Coordinates of N, CA and C in Angstrom, one line a residue:
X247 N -19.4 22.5 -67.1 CA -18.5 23.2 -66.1 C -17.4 24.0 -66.9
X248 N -16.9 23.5 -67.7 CA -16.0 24.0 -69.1 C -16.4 25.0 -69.6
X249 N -17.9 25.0 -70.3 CA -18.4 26.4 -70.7 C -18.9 27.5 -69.3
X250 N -18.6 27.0 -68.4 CA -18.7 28.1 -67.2 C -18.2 28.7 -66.9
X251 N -16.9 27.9 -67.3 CA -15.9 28.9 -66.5 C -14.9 29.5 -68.0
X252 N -15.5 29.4 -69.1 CA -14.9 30.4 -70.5 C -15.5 31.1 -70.0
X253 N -17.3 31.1 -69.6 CA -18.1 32.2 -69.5 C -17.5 32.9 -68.4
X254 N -17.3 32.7 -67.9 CA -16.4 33.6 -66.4 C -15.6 34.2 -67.1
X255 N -14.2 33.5 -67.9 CA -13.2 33.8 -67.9 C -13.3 35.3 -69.0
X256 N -14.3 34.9 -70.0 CA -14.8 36.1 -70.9 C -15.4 37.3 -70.4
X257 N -16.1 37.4 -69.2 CA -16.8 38.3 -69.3 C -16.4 39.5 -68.3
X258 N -16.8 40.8 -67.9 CA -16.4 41.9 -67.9 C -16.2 41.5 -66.0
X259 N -16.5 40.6 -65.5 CA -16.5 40.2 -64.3 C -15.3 39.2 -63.7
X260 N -14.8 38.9 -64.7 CA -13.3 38.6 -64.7 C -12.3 39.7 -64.4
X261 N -12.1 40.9 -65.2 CA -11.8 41.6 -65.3 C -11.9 42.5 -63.9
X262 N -13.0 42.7 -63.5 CA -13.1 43.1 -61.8 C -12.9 42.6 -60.4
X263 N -13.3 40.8 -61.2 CA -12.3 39.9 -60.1 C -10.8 40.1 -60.1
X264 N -10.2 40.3 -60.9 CA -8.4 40.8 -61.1 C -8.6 42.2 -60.7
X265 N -9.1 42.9 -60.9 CA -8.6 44.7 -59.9 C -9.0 44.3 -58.4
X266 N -10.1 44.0 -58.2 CA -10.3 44.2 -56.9 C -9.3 42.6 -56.1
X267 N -9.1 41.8 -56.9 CA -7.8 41.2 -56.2 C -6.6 41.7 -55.9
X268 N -6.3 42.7 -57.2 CA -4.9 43.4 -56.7 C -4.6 44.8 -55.7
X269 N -6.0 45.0 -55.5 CA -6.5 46.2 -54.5 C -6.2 45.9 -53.8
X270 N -6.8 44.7 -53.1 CA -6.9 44.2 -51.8 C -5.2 43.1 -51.3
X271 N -4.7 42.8 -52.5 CA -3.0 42.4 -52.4 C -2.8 43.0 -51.6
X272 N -2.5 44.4 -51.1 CA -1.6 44.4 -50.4 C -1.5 45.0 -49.6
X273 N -3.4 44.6 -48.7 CA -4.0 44.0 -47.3 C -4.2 42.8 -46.5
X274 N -4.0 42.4 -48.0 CA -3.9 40.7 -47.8 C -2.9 39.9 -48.7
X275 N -2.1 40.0 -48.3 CA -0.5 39.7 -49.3 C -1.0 38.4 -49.6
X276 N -2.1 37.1 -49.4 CA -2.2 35.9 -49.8 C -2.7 35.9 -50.9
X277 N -3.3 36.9 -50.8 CA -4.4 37.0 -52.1 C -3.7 36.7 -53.8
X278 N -3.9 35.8 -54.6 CA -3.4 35.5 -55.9 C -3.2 36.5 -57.2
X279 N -3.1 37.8 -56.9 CA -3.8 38.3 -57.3 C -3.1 38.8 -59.3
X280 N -1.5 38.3 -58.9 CA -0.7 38.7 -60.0 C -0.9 37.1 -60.9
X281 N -1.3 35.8 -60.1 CA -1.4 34.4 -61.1 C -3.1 34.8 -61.4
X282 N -3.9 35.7 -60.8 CA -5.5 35.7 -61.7 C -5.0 36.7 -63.1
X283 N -4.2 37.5 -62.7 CA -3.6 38.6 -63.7 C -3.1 37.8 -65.0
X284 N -2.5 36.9 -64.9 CA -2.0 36.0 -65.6 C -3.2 35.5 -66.6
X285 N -4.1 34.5 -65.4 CA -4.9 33.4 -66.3 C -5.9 34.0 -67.2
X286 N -6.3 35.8 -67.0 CA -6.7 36.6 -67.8 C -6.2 36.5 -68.9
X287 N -5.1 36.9 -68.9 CA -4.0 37.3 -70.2 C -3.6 36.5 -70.7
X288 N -3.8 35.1 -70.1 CA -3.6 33.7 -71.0 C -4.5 33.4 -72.0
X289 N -6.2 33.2 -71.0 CA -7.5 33.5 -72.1 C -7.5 34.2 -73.2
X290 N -7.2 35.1 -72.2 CA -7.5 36.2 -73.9 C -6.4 36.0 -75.3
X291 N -5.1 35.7 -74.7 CA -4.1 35.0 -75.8 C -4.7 34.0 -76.2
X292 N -5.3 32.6 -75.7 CA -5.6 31.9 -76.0 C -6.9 31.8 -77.3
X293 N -7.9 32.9 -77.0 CA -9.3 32.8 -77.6 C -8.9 34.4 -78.5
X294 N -8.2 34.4 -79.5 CA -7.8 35.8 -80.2 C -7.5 37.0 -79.3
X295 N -6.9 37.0 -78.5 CA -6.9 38.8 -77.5 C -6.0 39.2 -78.7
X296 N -6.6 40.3 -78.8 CA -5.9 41.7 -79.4 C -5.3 42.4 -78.7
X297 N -4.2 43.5 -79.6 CA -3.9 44.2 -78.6 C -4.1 44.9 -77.9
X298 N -5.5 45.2 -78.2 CA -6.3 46.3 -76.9 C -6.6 45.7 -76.0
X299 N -7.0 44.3 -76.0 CA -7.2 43.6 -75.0 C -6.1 43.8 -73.8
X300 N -5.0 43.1 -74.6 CA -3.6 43.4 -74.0 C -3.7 44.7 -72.8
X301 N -3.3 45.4 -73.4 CA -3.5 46.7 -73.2 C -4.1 47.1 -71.8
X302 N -5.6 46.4 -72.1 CA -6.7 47.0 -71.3 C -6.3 46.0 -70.4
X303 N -5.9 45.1 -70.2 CA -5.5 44.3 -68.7 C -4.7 44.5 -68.4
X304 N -3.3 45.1 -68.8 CA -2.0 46.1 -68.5 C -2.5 47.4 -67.2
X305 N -3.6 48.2 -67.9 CA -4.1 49.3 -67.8 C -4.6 48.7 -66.5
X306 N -5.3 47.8 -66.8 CA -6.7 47.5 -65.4 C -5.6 47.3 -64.5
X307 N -4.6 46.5 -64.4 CA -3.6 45.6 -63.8 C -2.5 47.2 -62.9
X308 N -1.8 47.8 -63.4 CA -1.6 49.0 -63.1 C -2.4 50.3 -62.2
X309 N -3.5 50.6 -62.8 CA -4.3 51.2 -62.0 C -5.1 50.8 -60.6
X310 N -5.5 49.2 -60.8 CA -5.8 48.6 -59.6 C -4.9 48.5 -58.5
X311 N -3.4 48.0 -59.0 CA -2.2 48.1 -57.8 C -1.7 49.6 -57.3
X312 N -2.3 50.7 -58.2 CA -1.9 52.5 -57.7 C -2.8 52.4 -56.5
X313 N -4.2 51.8 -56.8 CA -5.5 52.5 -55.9 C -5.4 51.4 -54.6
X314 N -4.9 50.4 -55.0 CA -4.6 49.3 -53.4 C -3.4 50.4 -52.5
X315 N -2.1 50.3 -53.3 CA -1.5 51.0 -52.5 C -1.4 52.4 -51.8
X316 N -2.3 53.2 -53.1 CA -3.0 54.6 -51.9 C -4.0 54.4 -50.8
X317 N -5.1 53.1 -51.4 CA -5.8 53.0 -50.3 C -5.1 52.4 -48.6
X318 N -4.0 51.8 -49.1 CA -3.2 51.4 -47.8 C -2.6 52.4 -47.4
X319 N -2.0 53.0 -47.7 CA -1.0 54.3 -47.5 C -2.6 55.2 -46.4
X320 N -2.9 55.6 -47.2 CA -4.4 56.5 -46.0 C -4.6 56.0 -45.3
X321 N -4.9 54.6 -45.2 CA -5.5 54.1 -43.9 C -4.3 53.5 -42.6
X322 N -2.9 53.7 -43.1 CA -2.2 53.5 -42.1 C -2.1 54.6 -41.7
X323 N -1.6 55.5 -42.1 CA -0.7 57.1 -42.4 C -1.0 57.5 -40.8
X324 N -2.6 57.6 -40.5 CA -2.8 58.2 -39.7 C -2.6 57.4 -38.3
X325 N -2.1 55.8 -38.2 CA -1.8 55.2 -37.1 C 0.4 55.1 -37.1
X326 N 0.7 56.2 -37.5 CA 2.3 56.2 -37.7 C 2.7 56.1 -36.1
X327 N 2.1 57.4 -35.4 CA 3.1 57.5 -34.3 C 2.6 56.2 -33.0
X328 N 1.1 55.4 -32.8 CA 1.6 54.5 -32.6 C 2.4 53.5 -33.4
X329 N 2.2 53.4 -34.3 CA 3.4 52.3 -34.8 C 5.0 52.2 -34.8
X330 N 5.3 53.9 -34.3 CA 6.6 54.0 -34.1 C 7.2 53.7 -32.7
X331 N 5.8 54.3 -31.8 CA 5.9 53.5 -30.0 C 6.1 51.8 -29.8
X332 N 5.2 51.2 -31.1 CA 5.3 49.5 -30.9 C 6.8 49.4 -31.3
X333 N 7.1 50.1 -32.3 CA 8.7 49.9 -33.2 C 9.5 49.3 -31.8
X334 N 9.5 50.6 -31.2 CA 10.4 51.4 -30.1 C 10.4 49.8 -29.1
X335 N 9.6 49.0 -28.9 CA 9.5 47.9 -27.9 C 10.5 46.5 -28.8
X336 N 10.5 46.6 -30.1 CA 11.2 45.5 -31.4 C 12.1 46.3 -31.6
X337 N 13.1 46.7 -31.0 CA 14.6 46.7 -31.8 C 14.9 46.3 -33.1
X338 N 14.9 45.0 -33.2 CA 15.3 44.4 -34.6 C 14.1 44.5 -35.7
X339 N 13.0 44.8 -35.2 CA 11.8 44.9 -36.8 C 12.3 46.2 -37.1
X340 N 12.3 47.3 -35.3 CA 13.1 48.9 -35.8 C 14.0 48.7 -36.7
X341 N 15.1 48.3 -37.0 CA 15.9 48.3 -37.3 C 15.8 47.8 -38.9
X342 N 14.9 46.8 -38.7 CA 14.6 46.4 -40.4 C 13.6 48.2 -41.1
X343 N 12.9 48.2 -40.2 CA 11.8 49.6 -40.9 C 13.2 50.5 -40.9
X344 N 13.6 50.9 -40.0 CA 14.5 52.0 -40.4 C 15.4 51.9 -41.9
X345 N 16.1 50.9 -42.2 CA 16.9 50.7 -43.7 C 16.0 50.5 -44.7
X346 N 14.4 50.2 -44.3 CA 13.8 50.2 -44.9 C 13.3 52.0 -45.7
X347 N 13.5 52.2 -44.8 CA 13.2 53.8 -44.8 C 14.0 54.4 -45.2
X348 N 15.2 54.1 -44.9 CA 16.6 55.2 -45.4 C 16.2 54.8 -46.8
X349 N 16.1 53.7 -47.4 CA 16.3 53.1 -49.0 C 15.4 53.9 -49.7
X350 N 14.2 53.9 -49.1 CA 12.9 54.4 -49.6 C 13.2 56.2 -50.0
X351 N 13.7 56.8 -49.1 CA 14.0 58.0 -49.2 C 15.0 58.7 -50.2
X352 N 15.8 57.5 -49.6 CA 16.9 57.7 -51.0 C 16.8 58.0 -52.7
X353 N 15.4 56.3 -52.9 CA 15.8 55.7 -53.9 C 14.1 55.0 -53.9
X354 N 13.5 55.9 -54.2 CA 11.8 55.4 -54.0 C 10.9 55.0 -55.1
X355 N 11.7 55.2 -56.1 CA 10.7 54.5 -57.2 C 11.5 53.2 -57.0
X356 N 12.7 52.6 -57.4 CA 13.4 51.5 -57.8 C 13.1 51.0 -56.4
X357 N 13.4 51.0 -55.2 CA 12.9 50.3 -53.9 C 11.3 49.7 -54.4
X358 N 10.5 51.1 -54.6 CA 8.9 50.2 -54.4 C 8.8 49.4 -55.9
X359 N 9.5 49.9 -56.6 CA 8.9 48.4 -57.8 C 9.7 47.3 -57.4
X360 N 11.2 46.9 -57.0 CA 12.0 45.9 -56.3 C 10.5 45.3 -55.6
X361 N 10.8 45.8 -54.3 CA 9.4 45.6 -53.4 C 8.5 45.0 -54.1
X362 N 7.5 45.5 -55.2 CA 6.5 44.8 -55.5 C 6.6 43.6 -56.3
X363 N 7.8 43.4 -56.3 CA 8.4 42.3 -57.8 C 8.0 41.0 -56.2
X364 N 8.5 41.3 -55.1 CA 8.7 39.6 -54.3 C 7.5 39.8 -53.3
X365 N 7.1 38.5 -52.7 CA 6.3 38.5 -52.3 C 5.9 39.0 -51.0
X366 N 5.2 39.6 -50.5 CA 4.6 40.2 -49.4 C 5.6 42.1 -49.2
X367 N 6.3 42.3 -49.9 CA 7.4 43.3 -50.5 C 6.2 45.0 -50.5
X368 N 5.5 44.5 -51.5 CA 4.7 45.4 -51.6 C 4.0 46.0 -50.2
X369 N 3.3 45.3 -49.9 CA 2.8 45.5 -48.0 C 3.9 46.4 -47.2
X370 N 4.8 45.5 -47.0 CA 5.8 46.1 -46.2 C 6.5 47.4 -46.9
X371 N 6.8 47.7 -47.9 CA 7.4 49.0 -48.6 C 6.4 49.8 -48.4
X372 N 4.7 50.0 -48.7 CA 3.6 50.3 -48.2 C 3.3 50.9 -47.2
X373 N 4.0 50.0 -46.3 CA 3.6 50.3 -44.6 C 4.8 51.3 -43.9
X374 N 5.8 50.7 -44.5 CA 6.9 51.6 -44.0 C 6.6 53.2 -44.7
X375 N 6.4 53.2 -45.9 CA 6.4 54.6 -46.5 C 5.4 55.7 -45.7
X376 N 4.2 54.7 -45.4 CA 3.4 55.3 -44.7 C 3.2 55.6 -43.3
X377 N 4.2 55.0 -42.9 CA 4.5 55.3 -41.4 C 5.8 56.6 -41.3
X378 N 6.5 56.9 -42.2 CA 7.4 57.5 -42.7 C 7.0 59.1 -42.7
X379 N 7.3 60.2 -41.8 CA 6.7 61.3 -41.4 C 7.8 62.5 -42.4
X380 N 9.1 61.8 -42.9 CA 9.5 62.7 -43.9 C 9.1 62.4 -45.1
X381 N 8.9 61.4 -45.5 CA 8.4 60.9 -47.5 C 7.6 61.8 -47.7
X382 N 7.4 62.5 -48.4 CA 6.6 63.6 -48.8 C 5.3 62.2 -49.9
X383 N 4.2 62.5 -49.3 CA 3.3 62.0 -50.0 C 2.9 61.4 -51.6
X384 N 3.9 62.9 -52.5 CA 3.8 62.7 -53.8 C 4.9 61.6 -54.1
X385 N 5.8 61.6 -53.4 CA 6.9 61.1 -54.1 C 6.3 59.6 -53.9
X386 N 6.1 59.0 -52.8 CA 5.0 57.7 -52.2 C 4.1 56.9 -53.5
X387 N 3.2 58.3 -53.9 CA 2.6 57.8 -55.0 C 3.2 58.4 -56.3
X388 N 4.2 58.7 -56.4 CA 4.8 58.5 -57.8 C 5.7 57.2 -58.1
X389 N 6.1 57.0 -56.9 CA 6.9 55.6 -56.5 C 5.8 54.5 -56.8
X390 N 5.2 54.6 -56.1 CA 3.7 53.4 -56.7 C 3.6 53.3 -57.9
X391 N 2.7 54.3 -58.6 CA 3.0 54.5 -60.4 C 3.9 53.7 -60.9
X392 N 5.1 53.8 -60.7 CA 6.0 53.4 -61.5 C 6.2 51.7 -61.6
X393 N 5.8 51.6 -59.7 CA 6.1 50.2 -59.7 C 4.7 49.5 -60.0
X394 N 3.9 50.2 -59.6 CA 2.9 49.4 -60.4 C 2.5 48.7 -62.2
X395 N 3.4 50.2 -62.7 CA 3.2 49.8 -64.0 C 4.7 48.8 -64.6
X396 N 5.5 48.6 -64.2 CA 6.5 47.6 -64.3 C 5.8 46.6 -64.1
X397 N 5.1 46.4 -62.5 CA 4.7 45.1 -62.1 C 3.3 44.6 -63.0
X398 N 2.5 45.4 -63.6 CA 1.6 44.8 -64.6 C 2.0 44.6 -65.6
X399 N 3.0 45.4 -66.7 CA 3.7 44.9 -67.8 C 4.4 43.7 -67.5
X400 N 5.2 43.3 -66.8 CA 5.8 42.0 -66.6 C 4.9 41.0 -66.4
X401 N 3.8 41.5 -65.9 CA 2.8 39.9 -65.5 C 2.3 40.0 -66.5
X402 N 1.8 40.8 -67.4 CA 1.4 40.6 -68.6 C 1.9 40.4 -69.5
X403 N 3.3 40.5 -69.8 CA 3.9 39.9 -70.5 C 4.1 38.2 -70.3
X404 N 4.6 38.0 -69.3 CA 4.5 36.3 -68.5 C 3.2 36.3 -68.9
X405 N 2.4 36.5 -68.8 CA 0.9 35.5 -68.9 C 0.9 35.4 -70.7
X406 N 1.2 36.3 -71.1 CA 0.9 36.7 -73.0 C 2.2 35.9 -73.5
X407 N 3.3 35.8 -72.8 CA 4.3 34.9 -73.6 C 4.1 33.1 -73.2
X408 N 3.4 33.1 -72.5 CA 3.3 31.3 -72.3 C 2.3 31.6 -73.2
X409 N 1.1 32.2 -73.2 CA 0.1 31.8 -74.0 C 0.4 31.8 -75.5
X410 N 1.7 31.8 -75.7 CA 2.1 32.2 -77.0 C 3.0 30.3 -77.4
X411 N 3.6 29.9 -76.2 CA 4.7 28.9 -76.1 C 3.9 27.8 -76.0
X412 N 2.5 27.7 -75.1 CA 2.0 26.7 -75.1 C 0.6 26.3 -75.9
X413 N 0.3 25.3 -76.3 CA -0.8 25.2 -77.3 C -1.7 25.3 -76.1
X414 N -1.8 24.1 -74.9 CA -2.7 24.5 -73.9 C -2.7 25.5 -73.2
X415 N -4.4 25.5 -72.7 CA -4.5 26.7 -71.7 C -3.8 26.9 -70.2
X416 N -3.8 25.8 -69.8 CA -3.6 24.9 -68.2 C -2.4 24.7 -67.9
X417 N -1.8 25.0 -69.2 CA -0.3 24.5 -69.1 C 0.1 25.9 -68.9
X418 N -0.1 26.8 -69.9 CA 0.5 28.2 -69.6 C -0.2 29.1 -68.8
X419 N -0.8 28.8 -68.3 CA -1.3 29.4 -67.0 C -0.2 28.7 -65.5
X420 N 0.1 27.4 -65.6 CA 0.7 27.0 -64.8 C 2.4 26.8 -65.0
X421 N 2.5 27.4 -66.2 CA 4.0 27.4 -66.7 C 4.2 29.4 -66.2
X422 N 3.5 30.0 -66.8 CA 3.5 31.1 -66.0 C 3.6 31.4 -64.6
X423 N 2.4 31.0 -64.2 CA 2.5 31.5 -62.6 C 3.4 30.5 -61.8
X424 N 4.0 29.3 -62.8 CA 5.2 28.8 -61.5 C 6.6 30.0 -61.7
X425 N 6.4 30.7 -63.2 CA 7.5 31.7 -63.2 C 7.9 32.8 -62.8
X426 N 6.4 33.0 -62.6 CA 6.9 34.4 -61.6 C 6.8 34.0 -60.1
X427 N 6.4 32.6 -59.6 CA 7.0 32.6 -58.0 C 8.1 32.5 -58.4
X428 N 8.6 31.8 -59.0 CA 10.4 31.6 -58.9 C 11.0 32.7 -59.1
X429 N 10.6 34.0 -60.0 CA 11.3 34.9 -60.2 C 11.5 35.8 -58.9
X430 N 10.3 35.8 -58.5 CA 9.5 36.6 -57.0 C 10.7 35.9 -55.8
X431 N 10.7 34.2 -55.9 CA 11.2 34.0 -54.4 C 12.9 34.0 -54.9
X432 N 13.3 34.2 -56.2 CA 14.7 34.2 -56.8 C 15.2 36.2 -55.7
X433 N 14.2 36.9 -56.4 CA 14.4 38.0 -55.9 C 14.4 38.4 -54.6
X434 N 13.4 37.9 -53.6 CA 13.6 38.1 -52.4 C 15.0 37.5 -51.2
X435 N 15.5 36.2 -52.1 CA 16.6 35.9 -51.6 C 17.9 36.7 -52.1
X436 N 17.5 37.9 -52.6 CA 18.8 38.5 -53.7 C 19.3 38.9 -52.4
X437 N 20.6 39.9 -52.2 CA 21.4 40.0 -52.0 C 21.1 41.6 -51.5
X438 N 19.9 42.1 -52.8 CA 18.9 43.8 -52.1 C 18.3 43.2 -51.3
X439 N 17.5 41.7 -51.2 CA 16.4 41.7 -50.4 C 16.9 41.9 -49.3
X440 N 17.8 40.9 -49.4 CA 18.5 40.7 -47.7 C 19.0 41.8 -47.2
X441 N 19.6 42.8 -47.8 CA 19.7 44.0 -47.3 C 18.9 45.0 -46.7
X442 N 17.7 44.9 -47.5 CA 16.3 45.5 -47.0 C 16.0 45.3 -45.5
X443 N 16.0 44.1 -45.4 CA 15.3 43.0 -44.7 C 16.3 42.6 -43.2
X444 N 17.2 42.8 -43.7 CA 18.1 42.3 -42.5 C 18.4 43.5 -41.0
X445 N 18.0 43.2 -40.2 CA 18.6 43.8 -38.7 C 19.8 44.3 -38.9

């Protein structure tokens, strides 16, 4: 069972299980998709990863979270104006999209990496941007970019610094991913989140 799941953990099918998990993040905000990002970058610390390896899970890790969030952005974009009619019946969710929007417009790269740092953040920055009939499109996905590549440098760093702190594998895999929920649920209670977030 042991050598099954190295074999998993080594092979090029690992690597696709982590993109197409982070694709689909942020359709399905349950999805694990930044602790598989981790147990990658643990492995590979663990069993010699170089730093191309590094790198190349950085890269994968980055690019998978650009193409999840374009692919969400298209597929709402075109259901905006009902979603602004449902808005119109919720007062208070209006009211959360609206500040959510003013921020975005404002201040749209540092919003969507904030956003992608806590959990379910990403989705909702996502949805709002895309329901958002002034965001000019580029700015949307240049704002993704940026936050995407913050958000895979930091998980790759977390996964590549426990694998450095701990002799075991099990340990820094679970010393990691208990640290970025804490950092994730530290951030959502911040003082931006609540601002974001609040009616």
């Amino acid at each position: 069972m042991v050598t099954q799941i190295a074999e998993l953990l080594s092979s090029p099918w690992m690597l696709a299980l982590v993109m197409v998990s982070i694709i689909l993040d942020v359709f399905v905000p349950v999805l694990p998709s930044g602790s598989l990002l981790i147990v990658a970058v643990v492995y590979a610390g663990k069993h010699d990863g170089t730093l191309a390896q590094m790198l190349m899970l950085f890269i994968a890790g980055a690019v998978a979270s650009t193409i999840g969030d374009n692919l969400a952005y298209r597929a709402i974009r075109p259901g905006a104006g009902p979603a602004h009619r449902l808005l119109a019946r919720m007062p208070r969710v209006a009211k959360v999209n609206e500040t959510m929007r003013e921020t975005l417009r404002a201040r749209p790269k540092s919003t969507m990496t904030f956003a992608r740092l806590i959990p379910t953040g990403r989705t909702l920055a996502t949805a709002v941007a895309a329901t958002d009939p002034e965001m000019p499109r580029k700015d949307f996905q240049t704002a993704s970019a940026v936050a995407a590549v913050v958000w895979a440098a930091y998980t790759v760093a977390i996964g590549y610094l426990n694998a450095l702190l701990f002799e075991t594998g099990w340990v820094s895999v679970a010393v990691g991913v208990a640290a970025a929920f804490a950092v994730g649920t530290v951030l959502a209670r911040s003082r931006r989140a609540v601002a974001l977030t609040s009616p």
